[in-house]
Amino acid sequence: MLVGVGVDLLHLARLRSLCTRRTPDKLARRILAEVELDDYSTLEGDRVQQERFLALRWAAKEAAYKALYPACSPTWKDLAVSKPPGSAKPLLAWASDAHPALLDVHSRSFKMHLSVSHDADQLVAFVVVERD
């Protein structure tokens, strides 16, 4: 059963502006789950890769929130985006350190599908959420 659909379009200039005001590391600590922070830390010193990493997660989580609401209202850190080795696309899942109440109620019943695309200074994320 379909729970919801969400889409987010991110203009990378907006993310750059946030990073200028807060620094990329502060923004990362605000929006990334622990597992994502671990991956982010490997990009130290590469501003372009840090920007892409944050942009993808920002847009994916915004789209996921739109797809999940009102059935559930996750925070930034309740969701995690990963790209397993050999995988052609990123995966969206509940973070292992997500709020326990969310994990108890939703982690097994919701399946999230993520698709992202980017061109020049635009990134779009599309999320479909199904209930088993």
PDB file of C-alpha atoms in Angstrom:
ATOM      1  CA  MET A   1       0.000   0.000   0.000  1.00  0.00           C
ATOM      2  CA  LEU A   2       1.291   3.436  -0.937  1.00  0.00           C
ATOM      3  CA  VAL A   3       1.991   5.679   2.059  1.00  0.00           C
ATOM      4  CA  GLY A   4       3.233   8.703   0.171  1.00  0.00           C
ATOM      5  CA  VAL A   5       5.391  10.313  -2.470  1.00  0.00           C
ATOM      6  CA  GLY A   6       7.852  13.138  -1.887  1.00  0.00           C
ATOM      7  CA  VAL A   7      10.112  15.207  -4.080  1.00  0.00           C
ATOM      8  CA  ASP A   8      12.711  17.854  -3.302  1.00  0.00           C
ATOM      9  CA  LEU A   9      14.622  20.112  -5.674  1.00  0.00           C
ATOM     10  CA  LEU A  10      17.800  21.640  -4.267  1.00  0.00           C
ATOM     11  CA  HIS A  11      19.651  24.496  -5.896  1.00  0.00           C
ATOM     12  CA  LEU A  12      23.269  23.925  -4.852  1.00  0.00           C
ATOM     13  CA  ALA A  13      23.827  27.665  -4.371  1.00  0.00           C
ATOM     14  CA  ARG A  14      21.421  27.465  -1.426  1.00  0.00           C
ATOM     15  CA  LEU A  15      23.482  24.695   0.160  1.00  0.00           C
ATOM     16  CA  ARG A  16      26.704  26.633  -0.474  1.00  0.00           C
ATOM     17  CA  SER A  17      25.147  29.633   1.254  1.00  0.00           C
ATOM     18  CA  LEU A  18      24.262  27.492   4.290  1.00  0.00           C
ATOM     19  CA  CYS A  19      27.799  26.104   4.366  1.00  0.00           C
ATOM     20  CA  THR A  20      29.229  29.628   4.258  1.00  0.00           C
ATOM     21  CA  ARG A  21      27.137  30.695   7.240  1.00  0.00           C
ATOM     22  CA  ARG A  22      27.580  27.505   9.281  1.00  0.00           C
ATOM     23  CA  THR A  23      30.582  25.702   7.760  1.00  0.00           C
ATOM     24  CA  PRO A  24      30.062  22.323   6.083  1.00  0.00           C
ATOM     25  CA  ASP A  25      30.990  20.443   9.264  1.00  0.00           C
ATOM     26  CA  LYS A  26      28.349  22.223  11.361  1.00  0.00           C
ATOM     27  CA  LEU A  27      25.709  21.536   8.724  1.00  0.00           C
ATOM     28  CA  ALA A  28      26.836  17.904   8.576  1.00  0.00           C
ATOM     29  CA  ARG A  29      26.461  17.493  12.352  1.00  0.00           C
ATOM     30  CA  ARG A  30      22.966  19.011  12.118  1.00  0.00           C
ATOM     31  CA  ILE A  31      21.546  16.809   9.339  1.00  0.00           C
ATOM     32  CA  LEU A  32      23.554  13.564   9.227  1.00  0.00           C
ATOM     33  CA  ALA A  33      22.955  10.365  11.182  1.00  0.00           C
ATOM     34  CA  GLU A  34      25.981   8.843  12.933  1.00  0.00           C
ATOM     35  CA  VAL A  35      26.690   6.374  10.133  1.00  0.00           C
ATOM     36  CA  GLU A  36      26.588   9.204   7.587  1.00  0.00           C
ATOM     37  CA  LEU A  37      28.935  11.322   9.717  1.00  0.00           C
ATOM     38  CA  ASP A  38      31.436   8.471   9.631  1.00  0.00           C
ATOM     39  CA  ASP A  39      31.310   8.434   5.811  1.00  0.00           C
ATOM     40  CA  TYR A  40      31.422  12.236   5.666  1.00  0.00           C
ATOM     41  CA  SER A  41      34.585  12.352   7.785  1.00  0.00           C
ATOM     42  CA  THR A  42      36.460  10.436   5.068  1.00  0.00           C
ATOM     43  CA  LEU A  43      35.899  13.402   2.703  1.00  0.00           C
ATOM     44  CA  GLU A  44      37.855  15.854   4.865  1.00  0.00           C
ATOM     45  CA  GLY A  45      39.506  18.561   2.787  1.00  0.00           C
ATOM     46  CA  ASP A  46      37.521  17.877  -0.409  1.00  0.00           C
ATOM     47  CA  ARG A  47      34.914  20.663  -0.464  1.00  0.00           C
ATOM     48  CA  VAL A  48      33.319  19.503  -3.726  1.00  0.00           C
ATOM     49  CA  GLN A  49      32.755  15.962  -2.454  1.00  0.00           C
ATOM     50  CA  GLN A  50      31.513  17.291   0.914  1.00  0.00           C
ATOM     51  CA  GLU A  51      29.018  19.525  -0.893  1.00  0.00           C
ATOM     52  CA  ARG A  52      27.733  16.665  -3.053  1.00  0.00           C
ATOM     53  CA  PHE A  53      27.473  14.376  -0.033  1.00  0.00           C
ATOM     54  CA  LEU A  54      25.466  16.934   1.972  1.00  0.00           C
ATOM     55  CA  ALA A  55      23.299  17.948  -1.000  1.00  0.00           C
ATOM     56  CA  LEU A  56      22.215  14.386  -1.735  1.00  0.00           C
ATOM     57  CA  ARG A  57      21.303  13.716   1.889  1.00  0.00           C
ATOM     58  CA  TRP A  58      19.544  17.060   2.332  1.00  0.00           C
ATOM     59  CA  ALA A  59      17.307  16.531  -0.707  1.00  0.00           C
ATOM     60  CA  ALA A  60      16.675  12.836   0.020  1.00  0.00           C
ATOM     61  CA  LYS A  61      15.630  13.501   3.613  1.00  0.00           C
ATOM     62  CA  GLU A  62      13.396  16.430   2.626  1.00  0.00           C
ATOM     63  CA  ALA A  63      11.686  14.231   0.030  1.00  0.00           C
ATOM     64  CA  ALA A  64      11.365  11.377   2.537  1.00  0.00           C
ATOM     65  CA  TYR A  65       9.767  13.635   5.128  1.00  0.00           C
ATOM     66  CA  LYS A  66       7.195  14.723   2.546  1.00  0.00           C
ATOM     67  CA  ALA A  67       6.468  11.105   1.611  1.00  0.00           C
ATOM     68  CA  LEU A  68       6.172   9.939   5.228  1.00  0.00           C
ATOM     69  CA  TYR A  69       4.111  12.821   6.639  1.00  0.00           C
ATOM     70  CA  PRO A  70       1.579  12.636   8.321  1.00  0.00           C
ATOM     71  CA  ALA A  71       2.022   8.908   9.006  1.00  0.00           C
ATOM     72  CA  CYS A  72       5.356   9.698  10.640  1.00  0.00           C
ATOM     73  CA  SER A  73       7.536  12.780  11.252  1.00  0.00           C
ATOM     74  CA  PRO A  74      11.198  11.795  11.257  1.00  0.00           C
ATOM     75  CA  THR A  75      14.010  14.205  12.105  1.00  0.00           C
ATOM     76  CA  TRP A  76      17.091  14.713   9.942  1.00  0.00           C
ATOM     77  CA  LYS A  77      19.043  12.144  11.948  1.00  0.00           C
ATOM     78  CA  ASP A  78      16.321   9.459  11.914  1.00  0.00           C
ATOM     79  CA  LEU A  79      17.021   8.700   8.242  1.00  0.00           C
ATOM     80  CA  ALA A  80      20.262   7.654   6.571  1.00  0.00           C
ATOM     81  CA  VAL A  81      21.341   7.537   2.942  1.00  0.00           C
ATOM     82  CA  SER A  82      24.033   5.092   1.932  1.00  0.00           C
ATOM     83  CA  LYS A  83      25.536   3.806  -1.281  1.00  0.00           C
ATOM     84  CA  PRO A  84      26.675   0.227  -0.780  1.00  0.00           C
ATOM     85  CA  PRO A  85      29.718  -0.856  -2.806  1.00  0.00           C
ATOM     86  CA  GLY A  86      28.651  -2.141  -6.189  1.00  0.00           C
ATOM     87  CA  SER A  87      25.200  -0.593  -5.907  1.00  0.00           C
ATOM     88  CA  ALA A  88      23.979   1.536  -8.784  1.00  0.00           C
ATOM     89  CA  LYS A  89      21.837   3.777  -6.586  1.00  0.00           C
ATOM     90  CA  PRO A  90      21.736   5.192  -3.079  1.00  0.00           C
ATOM     91  CA  LEU A  91      19.576   3.543  -0.422  1.00  0.00           C
ATOM     92  CA  LEU A  92      17.344   5.342   2.067  1.00  0.00           C
ATOM     93  CA  ALA A  93      16.678   3.647   5.396  1.00  0.00           C
ATOM     94  CA  TRP A  94      16.044   4.301   9.062  1.00  0.00           C
ATOM     95  CA  ALA A  95      19.282   5.168  10.836  1.00  0.00           C
ATOM     96  CA  SER A  96      20.394   2.656  13.429  1.00  0.00           C
ATOM     97  CA  ASP A  97      20.456   5.475  15.998  1.00  0.00           C
ATOM     98  CA  ALA A  98      17.003   6.793  15.027  1.00  0.00           C
ATOM     99  CA  HIS A  99      14.497   7.623  17.726  1.00  0.00           C
ATOM    100  CA  PRO A 100      13.497   4.276  19.301  1.00  0.00           C
ATOM    101  CA  ALA A 101       9.759   4.930  18.982  1.00  0.00           C
ATOM    102  CA  LEU A 102      10.128   5.433  15.225  1.00  0.00           C
ATOM    103  CA  LEU A 103      12.138   2.254  14.837  1.00  0.00           C
ATOM    104  CA  ASP A 104       9.665   0.199  16.857  1.00  0.00           C
ATOM    105  CA  VAL A 105       6.647   1.364  14.896  1.00  0.00           C
ATOM    106  CA  HIS A 106       7.909   2.073  11.390  1.00  0.00           C
ATOM    107  CA  SER A 107      11.217   0.415  10.567  1.00  0.00           C
ATOM    108  CA  ARG A 108       9.654  -2.901   9.605  1.00  0.00           C
ATOM    109  CA  SER A 109       6.411  -1.643   8.086  1.00  0.00           C
ATOM    110  CA  PHE A 110       7.686   1.076   5.708  1.00  0.00           C
ATOM    111  CA  LYS A 111       9.771   0.441   2.609  1.00  0.00           C
ATOM    112  CA  MET A 112      11.396   3.556   1.137  1.00  0.00           C
ATOM    113  CA  HIS A 113      12.507   3.916  -2.486  1.00  0.00           C
ATOM    114  CA  LEU A 114      14.878   6.752  -3.425  1.00  0.00           C
ATOM    115  CA  SER A 115      15.834   8.129  -6.813  1.00  0.00           C
ATOM    116  CA  VAL A 116      18.135  11.122  -7.301  1.00  0.00           C
ATOM    117  CA  SER A 117      19.335  13.073 -10.287  1.00  0.00           C
ATOM    118  CA  HIS A 118      21.528  16.114 -10.731  1.00  0.00           C
ATOM    119  CA  ASP A 119      22.469  18.489 -13.491  1.00  0.00           C
ATOM    120  CA  ALA A 120      24.770  21.468 -13.130  1.00  0.00           C
ATOM    121  CA  ASP A 121      23.633  23.296  -9.980  1.00  0.00           C
ATOM    122  CA  GLN A 122      20.369  21.382  -9.402  1.00  0.00           C
ATOM    123  CA  LEU A 123      19.745  18.146  -7.532  1.00  0.00           C
ATOM    124  CA  VAL A 124      16.377  16.415  -7.295  1.00  0.00           C
ATOM    125  CA  ALA A 125      15.378  13.580  -4.975  1.00  0.00           C
ATOM    126  CA  PHE A 126      12.215  11.517  -5.332  1.00  0.00           C
ATOM    127  CA  VAL A 127      10.980   9.153  -2.597  1.00  0.00           C
ATOM    128  CA  VAL A 128       8.149   6.637  -2.628  1.00  0.00           C
ATOM    129  CA  VAL A 129       7.108   5.021   0.651  1.00  0.00           C
ATOM    130  CA  GLU A 130       5.139   1.779   0.807  1.00  0.00           C
ATOM    131  CA  ARG A 131       3.688  -0.057   3.762  1.00  0.00           C
ATOM    132  CA  ASP A 132       4.203  -3.839   3.754  1.00  0.00           C
TER     133      ASP A 132
END
